[in-house]
mmCIF file of C-alpha atoms in Angstrom:
data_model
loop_
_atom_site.group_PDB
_atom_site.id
_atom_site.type_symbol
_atom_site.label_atom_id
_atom_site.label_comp_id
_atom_site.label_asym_id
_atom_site.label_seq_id
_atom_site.Cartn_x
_atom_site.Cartn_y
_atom_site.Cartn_z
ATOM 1 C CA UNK L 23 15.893 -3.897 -23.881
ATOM 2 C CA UNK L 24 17.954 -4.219 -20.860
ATOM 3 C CA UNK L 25 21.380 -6.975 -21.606
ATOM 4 C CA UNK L 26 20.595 -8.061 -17.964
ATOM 5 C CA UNK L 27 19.893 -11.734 -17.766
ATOM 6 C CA UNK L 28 16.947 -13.397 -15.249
ATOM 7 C CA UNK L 29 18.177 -15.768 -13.284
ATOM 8 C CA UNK L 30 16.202 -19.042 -13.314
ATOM 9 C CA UNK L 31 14.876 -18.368 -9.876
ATOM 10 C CA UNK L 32 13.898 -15.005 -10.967
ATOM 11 C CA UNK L 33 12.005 -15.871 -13.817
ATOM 12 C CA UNK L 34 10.208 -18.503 -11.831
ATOM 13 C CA UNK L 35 8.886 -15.963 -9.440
ATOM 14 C CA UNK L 36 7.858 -13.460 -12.065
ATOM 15 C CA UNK L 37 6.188 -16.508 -13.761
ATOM 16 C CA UNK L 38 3.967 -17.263 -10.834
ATOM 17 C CA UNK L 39 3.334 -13.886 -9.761
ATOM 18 C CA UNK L 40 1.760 -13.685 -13.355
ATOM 19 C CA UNK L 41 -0.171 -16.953 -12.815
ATOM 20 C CA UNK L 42 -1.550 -16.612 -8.892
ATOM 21 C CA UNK L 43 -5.109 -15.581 -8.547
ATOM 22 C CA UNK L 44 -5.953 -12.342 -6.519
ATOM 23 C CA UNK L 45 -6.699 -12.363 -3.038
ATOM 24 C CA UNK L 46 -9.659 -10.079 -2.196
ATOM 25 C CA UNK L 47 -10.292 -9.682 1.781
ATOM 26 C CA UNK L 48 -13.445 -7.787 3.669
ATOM 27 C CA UNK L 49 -12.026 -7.061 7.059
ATOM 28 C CA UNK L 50 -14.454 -6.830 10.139
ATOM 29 C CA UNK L 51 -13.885 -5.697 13.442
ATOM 30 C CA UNK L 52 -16.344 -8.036 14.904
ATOM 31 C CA UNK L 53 -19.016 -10.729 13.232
ATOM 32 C CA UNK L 54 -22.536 -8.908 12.112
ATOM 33 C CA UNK L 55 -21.122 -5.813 10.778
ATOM 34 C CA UNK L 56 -22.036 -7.155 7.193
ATOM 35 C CA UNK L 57 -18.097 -9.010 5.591
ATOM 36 C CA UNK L 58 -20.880 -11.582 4.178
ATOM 37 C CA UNK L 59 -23.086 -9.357 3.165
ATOM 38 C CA UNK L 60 -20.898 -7.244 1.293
ATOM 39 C CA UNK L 61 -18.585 -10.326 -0.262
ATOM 40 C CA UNK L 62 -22.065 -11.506 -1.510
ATOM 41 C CA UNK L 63 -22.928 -8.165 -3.291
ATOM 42 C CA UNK L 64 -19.633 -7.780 -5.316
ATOM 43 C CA UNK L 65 -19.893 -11.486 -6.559
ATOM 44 C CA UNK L 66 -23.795 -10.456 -7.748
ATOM 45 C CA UNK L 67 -22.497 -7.153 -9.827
ATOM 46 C CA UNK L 68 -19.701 -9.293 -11.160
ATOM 47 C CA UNK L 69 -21.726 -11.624 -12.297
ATOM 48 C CA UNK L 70 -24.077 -9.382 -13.800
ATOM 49 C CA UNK L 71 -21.443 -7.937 -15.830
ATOM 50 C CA UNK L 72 -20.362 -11.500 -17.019
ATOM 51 C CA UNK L 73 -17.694 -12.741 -14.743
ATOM 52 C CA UNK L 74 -17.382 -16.352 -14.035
ATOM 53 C CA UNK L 75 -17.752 -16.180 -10.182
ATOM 54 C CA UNK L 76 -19.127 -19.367 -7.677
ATOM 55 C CA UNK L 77 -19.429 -19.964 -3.920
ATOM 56 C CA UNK L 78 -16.882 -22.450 -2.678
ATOM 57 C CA UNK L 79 -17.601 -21.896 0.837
ATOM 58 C CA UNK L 80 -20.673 -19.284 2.561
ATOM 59 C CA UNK L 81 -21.373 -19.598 6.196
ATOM 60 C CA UNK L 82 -24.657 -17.337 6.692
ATOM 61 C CA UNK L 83 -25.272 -18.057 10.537
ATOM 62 C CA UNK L 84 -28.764 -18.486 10.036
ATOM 63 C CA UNK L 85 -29.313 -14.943 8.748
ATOM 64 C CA UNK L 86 -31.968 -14.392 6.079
ATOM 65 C CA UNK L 87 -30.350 -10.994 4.858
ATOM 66 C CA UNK L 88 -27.004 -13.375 4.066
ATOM 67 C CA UNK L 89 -29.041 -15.746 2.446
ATOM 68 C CA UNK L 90 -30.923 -13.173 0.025
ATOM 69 C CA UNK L 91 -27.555 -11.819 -1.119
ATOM 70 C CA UNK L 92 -26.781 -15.472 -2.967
ATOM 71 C CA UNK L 93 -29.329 -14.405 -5.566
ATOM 72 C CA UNK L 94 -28.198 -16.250 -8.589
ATOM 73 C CA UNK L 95 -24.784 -17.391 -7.727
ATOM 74 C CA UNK L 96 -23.883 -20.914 -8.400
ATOM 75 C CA UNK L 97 -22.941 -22.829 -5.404
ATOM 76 C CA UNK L 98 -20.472 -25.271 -5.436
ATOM 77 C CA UNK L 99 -20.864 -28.771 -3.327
ATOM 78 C CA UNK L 100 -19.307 -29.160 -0.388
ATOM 79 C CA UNK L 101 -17.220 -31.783 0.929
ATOM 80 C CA UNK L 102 -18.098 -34.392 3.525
ATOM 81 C CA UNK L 103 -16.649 -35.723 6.295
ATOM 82 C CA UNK L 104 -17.116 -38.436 8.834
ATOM 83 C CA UNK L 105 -15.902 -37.120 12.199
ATOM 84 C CA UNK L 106 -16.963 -38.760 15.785
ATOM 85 C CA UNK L 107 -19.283 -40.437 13.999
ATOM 86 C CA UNK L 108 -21.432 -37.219 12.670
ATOM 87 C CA UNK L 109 -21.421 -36.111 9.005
ATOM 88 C CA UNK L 110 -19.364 -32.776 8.925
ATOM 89 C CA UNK L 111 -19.072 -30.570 5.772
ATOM 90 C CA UNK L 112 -16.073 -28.484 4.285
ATOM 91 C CA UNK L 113 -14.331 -26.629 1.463
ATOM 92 C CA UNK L 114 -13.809 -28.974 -1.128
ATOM 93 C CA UNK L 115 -10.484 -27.555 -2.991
ATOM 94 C CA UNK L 116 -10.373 -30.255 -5.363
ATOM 95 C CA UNK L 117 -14.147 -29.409 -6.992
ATOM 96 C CA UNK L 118 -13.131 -25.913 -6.874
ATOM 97 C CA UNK L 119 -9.953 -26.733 -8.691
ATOM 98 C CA UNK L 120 -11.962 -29.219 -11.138
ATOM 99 C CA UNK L 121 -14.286 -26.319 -11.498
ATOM 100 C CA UNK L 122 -11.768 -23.953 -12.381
ATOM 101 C CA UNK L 123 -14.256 -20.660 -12.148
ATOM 102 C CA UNK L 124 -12.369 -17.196 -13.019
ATOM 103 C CA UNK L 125 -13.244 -16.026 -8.990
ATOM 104 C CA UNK L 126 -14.619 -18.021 -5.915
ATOM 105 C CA UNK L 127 -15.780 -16.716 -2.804
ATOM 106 C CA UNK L 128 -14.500 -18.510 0.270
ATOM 107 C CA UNK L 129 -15.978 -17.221 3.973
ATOM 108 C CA UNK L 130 -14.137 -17.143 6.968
ATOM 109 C CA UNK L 131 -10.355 -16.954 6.279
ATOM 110 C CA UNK L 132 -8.902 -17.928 9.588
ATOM 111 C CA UNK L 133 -11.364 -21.250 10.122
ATOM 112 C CA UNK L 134 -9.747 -24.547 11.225
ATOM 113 C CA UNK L 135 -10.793 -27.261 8.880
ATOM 114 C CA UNK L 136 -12.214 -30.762 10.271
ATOM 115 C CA UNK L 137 -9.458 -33.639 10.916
ATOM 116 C CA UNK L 138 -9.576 -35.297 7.867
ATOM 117 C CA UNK L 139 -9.551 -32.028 5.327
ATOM 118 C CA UNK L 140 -6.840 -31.790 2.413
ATOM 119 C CA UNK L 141 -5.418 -28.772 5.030
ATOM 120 C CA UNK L 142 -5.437 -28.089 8.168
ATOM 121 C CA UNK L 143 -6.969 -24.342 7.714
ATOM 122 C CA UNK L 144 -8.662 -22.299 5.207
ATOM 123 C CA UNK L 145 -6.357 -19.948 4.354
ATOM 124 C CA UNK L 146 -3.892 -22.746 3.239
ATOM 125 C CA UNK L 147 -6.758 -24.222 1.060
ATOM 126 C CA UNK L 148 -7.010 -20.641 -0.459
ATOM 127 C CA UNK L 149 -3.411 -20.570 -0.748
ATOM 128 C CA UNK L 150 -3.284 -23.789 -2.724
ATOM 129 C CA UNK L 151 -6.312 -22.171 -4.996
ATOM 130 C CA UNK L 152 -4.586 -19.029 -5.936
ATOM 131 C CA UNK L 153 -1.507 -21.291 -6.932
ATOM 132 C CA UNK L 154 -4.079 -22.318 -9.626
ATOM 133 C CA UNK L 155 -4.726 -19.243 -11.005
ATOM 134 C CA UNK L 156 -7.927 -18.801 -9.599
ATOM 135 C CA UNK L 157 -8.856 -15.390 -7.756
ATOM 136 C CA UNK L 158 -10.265 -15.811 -4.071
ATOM 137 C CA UNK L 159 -12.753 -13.349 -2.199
ATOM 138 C CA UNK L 160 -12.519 -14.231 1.007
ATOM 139 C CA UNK L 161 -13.527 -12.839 5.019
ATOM 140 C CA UNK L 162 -11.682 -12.169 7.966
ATOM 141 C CA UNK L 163 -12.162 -10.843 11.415
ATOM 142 C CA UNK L 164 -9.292 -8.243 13.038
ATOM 143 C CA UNK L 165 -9.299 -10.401 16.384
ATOM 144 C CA UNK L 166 -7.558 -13.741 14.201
ATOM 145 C CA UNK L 167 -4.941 -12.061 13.239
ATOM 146 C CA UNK L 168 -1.670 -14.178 15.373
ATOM 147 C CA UNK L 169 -0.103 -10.782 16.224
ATOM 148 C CA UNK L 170 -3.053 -9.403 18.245
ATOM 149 C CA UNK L 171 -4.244 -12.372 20.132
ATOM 150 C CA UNK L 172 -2.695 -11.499 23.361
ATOM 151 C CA UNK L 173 -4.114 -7.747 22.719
ATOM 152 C CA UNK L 174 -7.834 -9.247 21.948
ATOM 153 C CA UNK L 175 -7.450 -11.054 25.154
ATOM 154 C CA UNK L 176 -7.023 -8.080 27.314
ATOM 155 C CA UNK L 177 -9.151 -6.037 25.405
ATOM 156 C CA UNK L 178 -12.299 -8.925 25.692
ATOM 157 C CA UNK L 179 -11.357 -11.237 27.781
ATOM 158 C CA UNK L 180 -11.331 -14.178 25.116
ATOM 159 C CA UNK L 181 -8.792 -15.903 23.911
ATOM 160 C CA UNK L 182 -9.111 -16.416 20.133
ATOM 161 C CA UNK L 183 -8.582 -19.562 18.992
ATOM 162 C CA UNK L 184 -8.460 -19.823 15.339
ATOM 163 C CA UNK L 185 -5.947 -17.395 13.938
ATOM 164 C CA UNK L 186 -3.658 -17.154 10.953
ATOM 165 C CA UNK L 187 -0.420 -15.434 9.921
ATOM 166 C CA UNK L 188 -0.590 -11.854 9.448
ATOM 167 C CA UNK L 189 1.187 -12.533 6.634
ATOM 168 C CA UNK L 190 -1.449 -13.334 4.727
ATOM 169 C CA UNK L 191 -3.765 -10.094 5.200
ATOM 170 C CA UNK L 192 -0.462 -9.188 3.816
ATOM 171 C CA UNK L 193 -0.347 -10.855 0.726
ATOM 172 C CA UNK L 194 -3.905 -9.791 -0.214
ATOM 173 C CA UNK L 195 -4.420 -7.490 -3.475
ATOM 174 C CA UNK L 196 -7.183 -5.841 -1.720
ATOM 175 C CA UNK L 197 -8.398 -5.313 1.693
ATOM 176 C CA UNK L 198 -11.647 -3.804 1.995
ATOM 177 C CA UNK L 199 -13.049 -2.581 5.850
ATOM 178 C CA UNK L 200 -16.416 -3.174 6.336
ATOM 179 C CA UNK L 201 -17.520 -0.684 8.887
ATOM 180 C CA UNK L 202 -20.806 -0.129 11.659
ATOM 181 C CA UNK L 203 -20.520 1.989 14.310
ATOM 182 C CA UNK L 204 -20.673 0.207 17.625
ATOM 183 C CA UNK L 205 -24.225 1.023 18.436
ATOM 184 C CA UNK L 206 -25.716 0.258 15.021
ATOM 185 C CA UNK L 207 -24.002 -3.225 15.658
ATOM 186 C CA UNK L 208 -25.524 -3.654 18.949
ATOM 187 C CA UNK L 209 -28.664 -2.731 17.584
ATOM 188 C CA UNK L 210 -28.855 -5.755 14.953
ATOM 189 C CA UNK L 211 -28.042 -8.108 17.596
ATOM 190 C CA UNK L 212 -30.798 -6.837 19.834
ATOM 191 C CA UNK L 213 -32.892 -7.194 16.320
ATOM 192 C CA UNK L 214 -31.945 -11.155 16.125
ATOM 193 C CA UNK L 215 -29.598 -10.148 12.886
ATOM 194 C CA UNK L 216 -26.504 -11.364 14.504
ATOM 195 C CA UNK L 217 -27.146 -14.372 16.889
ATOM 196 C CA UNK L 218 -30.409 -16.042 17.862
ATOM 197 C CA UNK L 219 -32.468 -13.989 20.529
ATOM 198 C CA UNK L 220 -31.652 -15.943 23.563
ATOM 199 C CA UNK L 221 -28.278 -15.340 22.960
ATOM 200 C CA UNK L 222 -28.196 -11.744 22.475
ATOM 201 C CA UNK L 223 -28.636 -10.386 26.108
ATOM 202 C CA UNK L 224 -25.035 -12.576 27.516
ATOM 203 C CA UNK L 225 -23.208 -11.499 23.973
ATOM 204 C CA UNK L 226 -23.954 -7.717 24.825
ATOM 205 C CA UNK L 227 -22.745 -8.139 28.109
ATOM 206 C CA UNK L 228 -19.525 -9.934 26.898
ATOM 207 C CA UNK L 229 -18.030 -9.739 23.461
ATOM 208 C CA UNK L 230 -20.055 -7.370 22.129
ATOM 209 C CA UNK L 231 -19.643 -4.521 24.770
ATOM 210 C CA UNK L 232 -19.524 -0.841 23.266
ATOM 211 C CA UNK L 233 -15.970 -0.621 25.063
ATOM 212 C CA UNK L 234 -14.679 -3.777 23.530
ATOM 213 C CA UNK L 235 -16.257 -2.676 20.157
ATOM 214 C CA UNK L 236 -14.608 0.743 19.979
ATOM 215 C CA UNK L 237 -11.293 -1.087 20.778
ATOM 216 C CA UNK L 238 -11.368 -3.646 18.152
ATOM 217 C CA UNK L 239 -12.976 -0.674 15.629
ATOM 218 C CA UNK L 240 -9.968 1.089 16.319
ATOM 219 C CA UNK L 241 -7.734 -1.810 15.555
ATOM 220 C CA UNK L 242 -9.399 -2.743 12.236
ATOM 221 C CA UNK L 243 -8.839 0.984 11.569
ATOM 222 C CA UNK L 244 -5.263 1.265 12.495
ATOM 223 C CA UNK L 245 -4.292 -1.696 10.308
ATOM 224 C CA UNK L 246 -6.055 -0.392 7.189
ATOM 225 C CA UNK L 247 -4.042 2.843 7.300
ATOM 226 C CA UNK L 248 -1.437 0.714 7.722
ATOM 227 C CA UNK L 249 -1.603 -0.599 4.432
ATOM 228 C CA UNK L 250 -2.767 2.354 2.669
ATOM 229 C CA UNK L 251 0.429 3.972 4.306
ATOM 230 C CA UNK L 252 2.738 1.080 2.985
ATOM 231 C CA UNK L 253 1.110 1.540 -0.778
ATOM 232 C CA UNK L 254 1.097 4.744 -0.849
ATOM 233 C CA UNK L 255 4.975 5.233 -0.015
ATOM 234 C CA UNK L 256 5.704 2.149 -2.206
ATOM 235 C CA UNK L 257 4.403 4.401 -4.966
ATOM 236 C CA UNK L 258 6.151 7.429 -4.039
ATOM 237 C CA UNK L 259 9.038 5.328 -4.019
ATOM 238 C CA UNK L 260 8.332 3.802 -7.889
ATOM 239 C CA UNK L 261 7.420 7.569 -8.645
ATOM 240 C CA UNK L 262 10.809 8.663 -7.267
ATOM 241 C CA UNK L 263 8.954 11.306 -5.336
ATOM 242 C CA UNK L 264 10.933 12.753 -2.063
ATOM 243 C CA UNK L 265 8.645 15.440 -0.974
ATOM 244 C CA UNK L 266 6.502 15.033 2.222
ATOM 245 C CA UNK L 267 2.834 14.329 1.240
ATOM 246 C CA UNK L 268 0.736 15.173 4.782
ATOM 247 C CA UNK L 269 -1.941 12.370 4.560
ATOM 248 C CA UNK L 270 -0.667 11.118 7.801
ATOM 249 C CA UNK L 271 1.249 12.976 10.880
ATOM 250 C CA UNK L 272 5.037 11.427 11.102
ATOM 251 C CA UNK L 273 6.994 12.965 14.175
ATOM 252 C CA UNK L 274 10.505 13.231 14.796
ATOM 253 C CA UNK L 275 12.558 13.785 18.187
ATOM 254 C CA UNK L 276 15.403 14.685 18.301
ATOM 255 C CA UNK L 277 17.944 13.794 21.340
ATOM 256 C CA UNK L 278 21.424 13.932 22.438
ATOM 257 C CA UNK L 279 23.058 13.205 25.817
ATOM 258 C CA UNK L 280 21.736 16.332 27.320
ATOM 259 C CA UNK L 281 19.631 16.415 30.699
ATOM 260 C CA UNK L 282 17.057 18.845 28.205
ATOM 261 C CA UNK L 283 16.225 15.876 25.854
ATOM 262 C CA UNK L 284 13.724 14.540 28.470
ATOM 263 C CA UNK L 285 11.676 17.852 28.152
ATOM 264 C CA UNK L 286 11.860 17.304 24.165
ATOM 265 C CA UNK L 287 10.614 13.665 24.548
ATOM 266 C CA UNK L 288 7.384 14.404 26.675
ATOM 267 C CA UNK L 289 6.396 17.334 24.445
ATOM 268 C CA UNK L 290 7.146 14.830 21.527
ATOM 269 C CA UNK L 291 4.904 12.233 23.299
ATOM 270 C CA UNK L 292 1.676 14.971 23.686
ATOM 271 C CA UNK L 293 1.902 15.949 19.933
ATOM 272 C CA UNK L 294 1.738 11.966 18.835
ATOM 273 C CA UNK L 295 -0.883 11.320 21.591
ATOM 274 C CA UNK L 296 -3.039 14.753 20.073
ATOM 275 C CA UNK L 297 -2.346 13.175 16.454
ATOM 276 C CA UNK L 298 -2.836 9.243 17.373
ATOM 277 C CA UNK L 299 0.456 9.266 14.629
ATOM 278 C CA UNK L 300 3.971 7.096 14.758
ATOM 279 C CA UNK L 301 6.836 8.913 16.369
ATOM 280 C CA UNK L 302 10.642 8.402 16.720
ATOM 281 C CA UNK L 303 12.954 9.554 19.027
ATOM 282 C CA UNK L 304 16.689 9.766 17.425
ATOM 283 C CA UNK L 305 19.810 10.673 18.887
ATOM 284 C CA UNK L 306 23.498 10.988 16.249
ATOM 285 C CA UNK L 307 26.505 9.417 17.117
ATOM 286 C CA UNK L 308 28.702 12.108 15.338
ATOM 287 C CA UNK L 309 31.728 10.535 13.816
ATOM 288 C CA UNK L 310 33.538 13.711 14.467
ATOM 289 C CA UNK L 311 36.054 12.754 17.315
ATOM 290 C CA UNK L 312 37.779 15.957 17.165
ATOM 291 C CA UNK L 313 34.528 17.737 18.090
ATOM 292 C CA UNK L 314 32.307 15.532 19.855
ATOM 293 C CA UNK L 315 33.475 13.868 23.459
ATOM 294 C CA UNK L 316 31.276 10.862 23.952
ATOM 295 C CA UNK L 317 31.900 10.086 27.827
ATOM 296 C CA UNK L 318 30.198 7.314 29.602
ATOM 297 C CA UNK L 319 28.517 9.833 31.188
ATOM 298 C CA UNK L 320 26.972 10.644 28.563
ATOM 299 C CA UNK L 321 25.930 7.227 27.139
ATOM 300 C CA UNK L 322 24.216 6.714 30.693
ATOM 301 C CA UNK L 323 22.375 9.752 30.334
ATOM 302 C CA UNK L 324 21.277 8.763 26.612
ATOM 303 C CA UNK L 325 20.392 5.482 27.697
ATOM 304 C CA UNK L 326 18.012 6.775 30.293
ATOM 305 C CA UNK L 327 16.546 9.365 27.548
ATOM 306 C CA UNK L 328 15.391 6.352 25.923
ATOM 307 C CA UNK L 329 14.150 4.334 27.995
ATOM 308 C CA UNK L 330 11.874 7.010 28.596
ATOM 309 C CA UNK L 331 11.109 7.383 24.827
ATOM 310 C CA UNK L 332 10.055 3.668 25.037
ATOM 311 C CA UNK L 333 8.121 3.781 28.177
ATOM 312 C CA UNK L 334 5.767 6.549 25.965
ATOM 313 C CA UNK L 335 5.832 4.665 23.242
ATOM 314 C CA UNK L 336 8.147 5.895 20.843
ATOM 315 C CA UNK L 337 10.245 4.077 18.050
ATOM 316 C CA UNK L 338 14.165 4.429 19.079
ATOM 317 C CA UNK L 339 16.421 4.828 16.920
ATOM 318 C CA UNK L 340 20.002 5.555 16.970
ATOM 319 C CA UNK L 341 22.131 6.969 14.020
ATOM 320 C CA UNK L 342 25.701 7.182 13.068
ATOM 321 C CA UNK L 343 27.155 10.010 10.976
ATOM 322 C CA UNK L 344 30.050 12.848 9.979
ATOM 323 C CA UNK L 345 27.166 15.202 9.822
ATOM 324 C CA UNK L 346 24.220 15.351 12.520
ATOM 325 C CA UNK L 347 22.022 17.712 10.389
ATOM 326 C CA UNK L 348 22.617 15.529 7.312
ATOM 327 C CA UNK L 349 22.321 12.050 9.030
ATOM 328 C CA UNK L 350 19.005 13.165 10.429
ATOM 329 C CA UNK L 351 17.610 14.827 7.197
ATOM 330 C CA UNK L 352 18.207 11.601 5.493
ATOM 331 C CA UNK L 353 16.218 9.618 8.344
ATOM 332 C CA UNK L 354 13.635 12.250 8.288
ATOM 333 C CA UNK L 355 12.923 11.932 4.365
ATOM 334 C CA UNK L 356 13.295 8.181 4.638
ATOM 335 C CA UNK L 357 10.946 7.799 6.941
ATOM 336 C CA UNK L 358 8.179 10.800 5.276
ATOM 337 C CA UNK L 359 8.343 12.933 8.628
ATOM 338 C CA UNK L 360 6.316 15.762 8.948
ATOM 339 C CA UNK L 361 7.195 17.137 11.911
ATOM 340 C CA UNK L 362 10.581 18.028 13.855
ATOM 341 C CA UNK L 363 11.071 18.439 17.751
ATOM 342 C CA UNK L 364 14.341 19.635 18.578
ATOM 343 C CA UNK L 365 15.697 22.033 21.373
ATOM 344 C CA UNK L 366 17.788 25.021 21.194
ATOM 345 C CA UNK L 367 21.361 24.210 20.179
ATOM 346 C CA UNK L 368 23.762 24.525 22.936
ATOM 347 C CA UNK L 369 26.526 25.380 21.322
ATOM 348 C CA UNK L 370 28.284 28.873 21.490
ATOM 349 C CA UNK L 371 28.543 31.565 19.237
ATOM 350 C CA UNK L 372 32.111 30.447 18.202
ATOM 351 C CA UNK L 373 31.165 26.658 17.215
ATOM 352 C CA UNK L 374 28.334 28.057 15.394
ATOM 353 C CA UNK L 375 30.187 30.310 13.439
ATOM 354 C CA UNK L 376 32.507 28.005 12.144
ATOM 355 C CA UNK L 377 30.029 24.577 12.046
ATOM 356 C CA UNK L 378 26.861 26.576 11.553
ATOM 357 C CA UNK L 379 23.194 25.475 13.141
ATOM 358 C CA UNK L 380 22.219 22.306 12.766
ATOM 359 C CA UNK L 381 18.540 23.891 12.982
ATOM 360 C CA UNK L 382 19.200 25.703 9.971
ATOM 361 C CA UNK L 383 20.996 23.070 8.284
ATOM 362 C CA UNK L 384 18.450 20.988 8.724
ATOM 363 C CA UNK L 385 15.696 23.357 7.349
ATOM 364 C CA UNK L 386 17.479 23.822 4.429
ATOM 365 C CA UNK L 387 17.874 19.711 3.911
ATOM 366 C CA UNK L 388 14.050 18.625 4.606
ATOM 367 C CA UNK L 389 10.496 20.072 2.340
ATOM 368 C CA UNK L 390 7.489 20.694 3.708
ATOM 369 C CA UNK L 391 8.061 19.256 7.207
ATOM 370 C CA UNK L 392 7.096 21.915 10.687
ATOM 371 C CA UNK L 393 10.418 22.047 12.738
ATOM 372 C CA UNK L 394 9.325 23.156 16.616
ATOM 373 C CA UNK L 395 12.098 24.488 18.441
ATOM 374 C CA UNK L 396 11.912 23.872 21.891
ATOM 375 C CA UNK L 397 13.512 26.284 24.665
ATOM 376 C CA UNK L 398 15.709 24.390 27.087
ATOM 377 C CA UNK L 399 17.011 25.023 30.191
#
């Protein structure tokens, strides 16, 4: 037992980490490709196996596949409201609460709730739920993510509305991509399993084009690596484990004031565009004076070096350290790289015999990563 003492705030937080409900998410790149569908399906085999699982809140669009998935779920009433004079209904959080069921499904995450509601959007009525204990399985579109609304409007042409934080994708348990090729999609709508028929032929010409769906695919893609990537090194960081697992292409540039970096940082920018992977571009400010003569020379030229590792897309970074090799080992296994650009050193046959290669340095300071050594000049 450790003598360490919680503070009262953290025992509160470990307290309501322990009570919260889960938050379960199907992600979608676009509606139709099934989020519905699929939420319904879990909450069936859990209840077959005994769980105590209820729809709060199922929009099914009209669609009689949807609507065969509720099977035997209970359904839990909805709550009314009187707005502009028409009848309107909602999630009601307080039956739901009342009802206290171990799960509850809740469609369509990122919806704006009716003037009138207990909140102004779902997801805060979910997160108001989970404070309760209760555990959530919910639905969400890639385009409502906040971060990506200006990058769904240039990709479609539509400005999305209703979005949410992406910090609460974030603070889901699970996140579960429901995928359909872009021409399996388009061929449900043309079916009528998406939208009614006379809306199908301006929908394909819009929204649903195969460019626009390969785009958003892509996104929904990228963002579920994303947090694969984040769990996985959170593990390998609970595991203490330093070696380079290659589930995912991580490359590394490196740069110094040279005129040669330039060629490093367009070779750098091919292997990440042939991979589709991350890739930094870092440069050492060597804290070894007696060696190194920074002039503002050179910061111009380093400063230009960059702004052409930006304009390709690459993550800058800038280090300080006594030793280059070591400074950039550290970054590299930090930061799980698998693969090292750097050009031939430049220095002469003196400094190397009494500082040694920083190429073999490094190689001696990083596992399993491919070092390409680049000839300059």
């Amino acid at each position: 037992m450790s003598d360490k003492r919680l503070t009262p705030e953290e025992a509160l937080n470990i307290c309501n980490s322990q009570s919260r409900g889960t938050l379960k998410i199907f992600l979608g790149y676009a509606p139709g490709v099934g989020k519905t569908f699929a939420m319904l399906n879990e909450a069936n085999r859990r209840l077959k196996y005994g769980q105590d699982i209820v729809i709060g809140y199922v929009e099914n669009h009209g669609r009689e596949e949807t609507d065969s998935q509720i099977g035997d779920l209970g359904v839990l009433p909805r709550k009314t409201i009187l707005y502009n004079g028409v009848e309107l209904s909602e999630l009601d959080v307080d039956a739901i609460l009342q009802r206290k069921p171990d799960t509850v499904l809740i469609d369509e995450l990122a919806h704006t709730n009716i003037p009138g509601s207990k909140n102004k959007k779902r997801y805060e009525d979910v997160l108001e739920i989970l404070s309760h204990g209760i555990n959530v399985i919910s639905t969400l579109n890639i385009q409502h993510l906040e971060s990506l609304n200006d990058v769904i409007f240039q990709i479609t042409g539509i400005r999305v509305n209703e979005t949410l934080p992406d910090n609460i994708l974030q603070q889901a348990d699970e996140v579960v991509v429901v995928d359909l090729t872009p021409d399996a999609l388009q061929n449900r709508l043309r079916r009528g399993a998406v939208y009614r028929p006379e809306k199908v032929p301006q929908a394909l010409k819009n929204f649903f084009r195969k460019g626009n769906l390969n785009a958003l695919r892509e996104l929904v893609l990228r963002q579920a690596a994303e947090d694969v990537d984040e769990d996985l090194d959170a593990y390998m960081k609970r595991k203490g484990i330093k070696d380079n697992w290659h589930t995912v292409e991580r490359l590394m540039v490196c740069i110094s004031s040279s005129p040669n970096s330039k060629k490093l940082i367009r070779r750098g920018a091919r292997i990440a565009n042939r991979y589709k992977c991350e890739w930094h571009v870092v440069s050492v400010n060597s804290t070894r004076l007696f060696f190194d003569n920074h002039t503002e020379t050179d910061q111009k030229m380093l400063e230009s070096h960059e702004q052409l590792a930006r304009q390709l897309g690459a993550e800058v970074i800038e280090l300080t350290g006594r030793s280059v090799s070591e400074t950039l080992a550290v970054y590299a296994n930090q930061k799980h790289i698998t693969q090292i650009i750097m050009g031939q050193s430049a220095r002469t046959k003196v400094e190397t015999f009494f500082r040694g290669s920083t190429v073999n340095k490094l190689i001696k300071m990083v596992k399993n990563v491919e070092i390409h050594l680049i000839p300059i000049g």
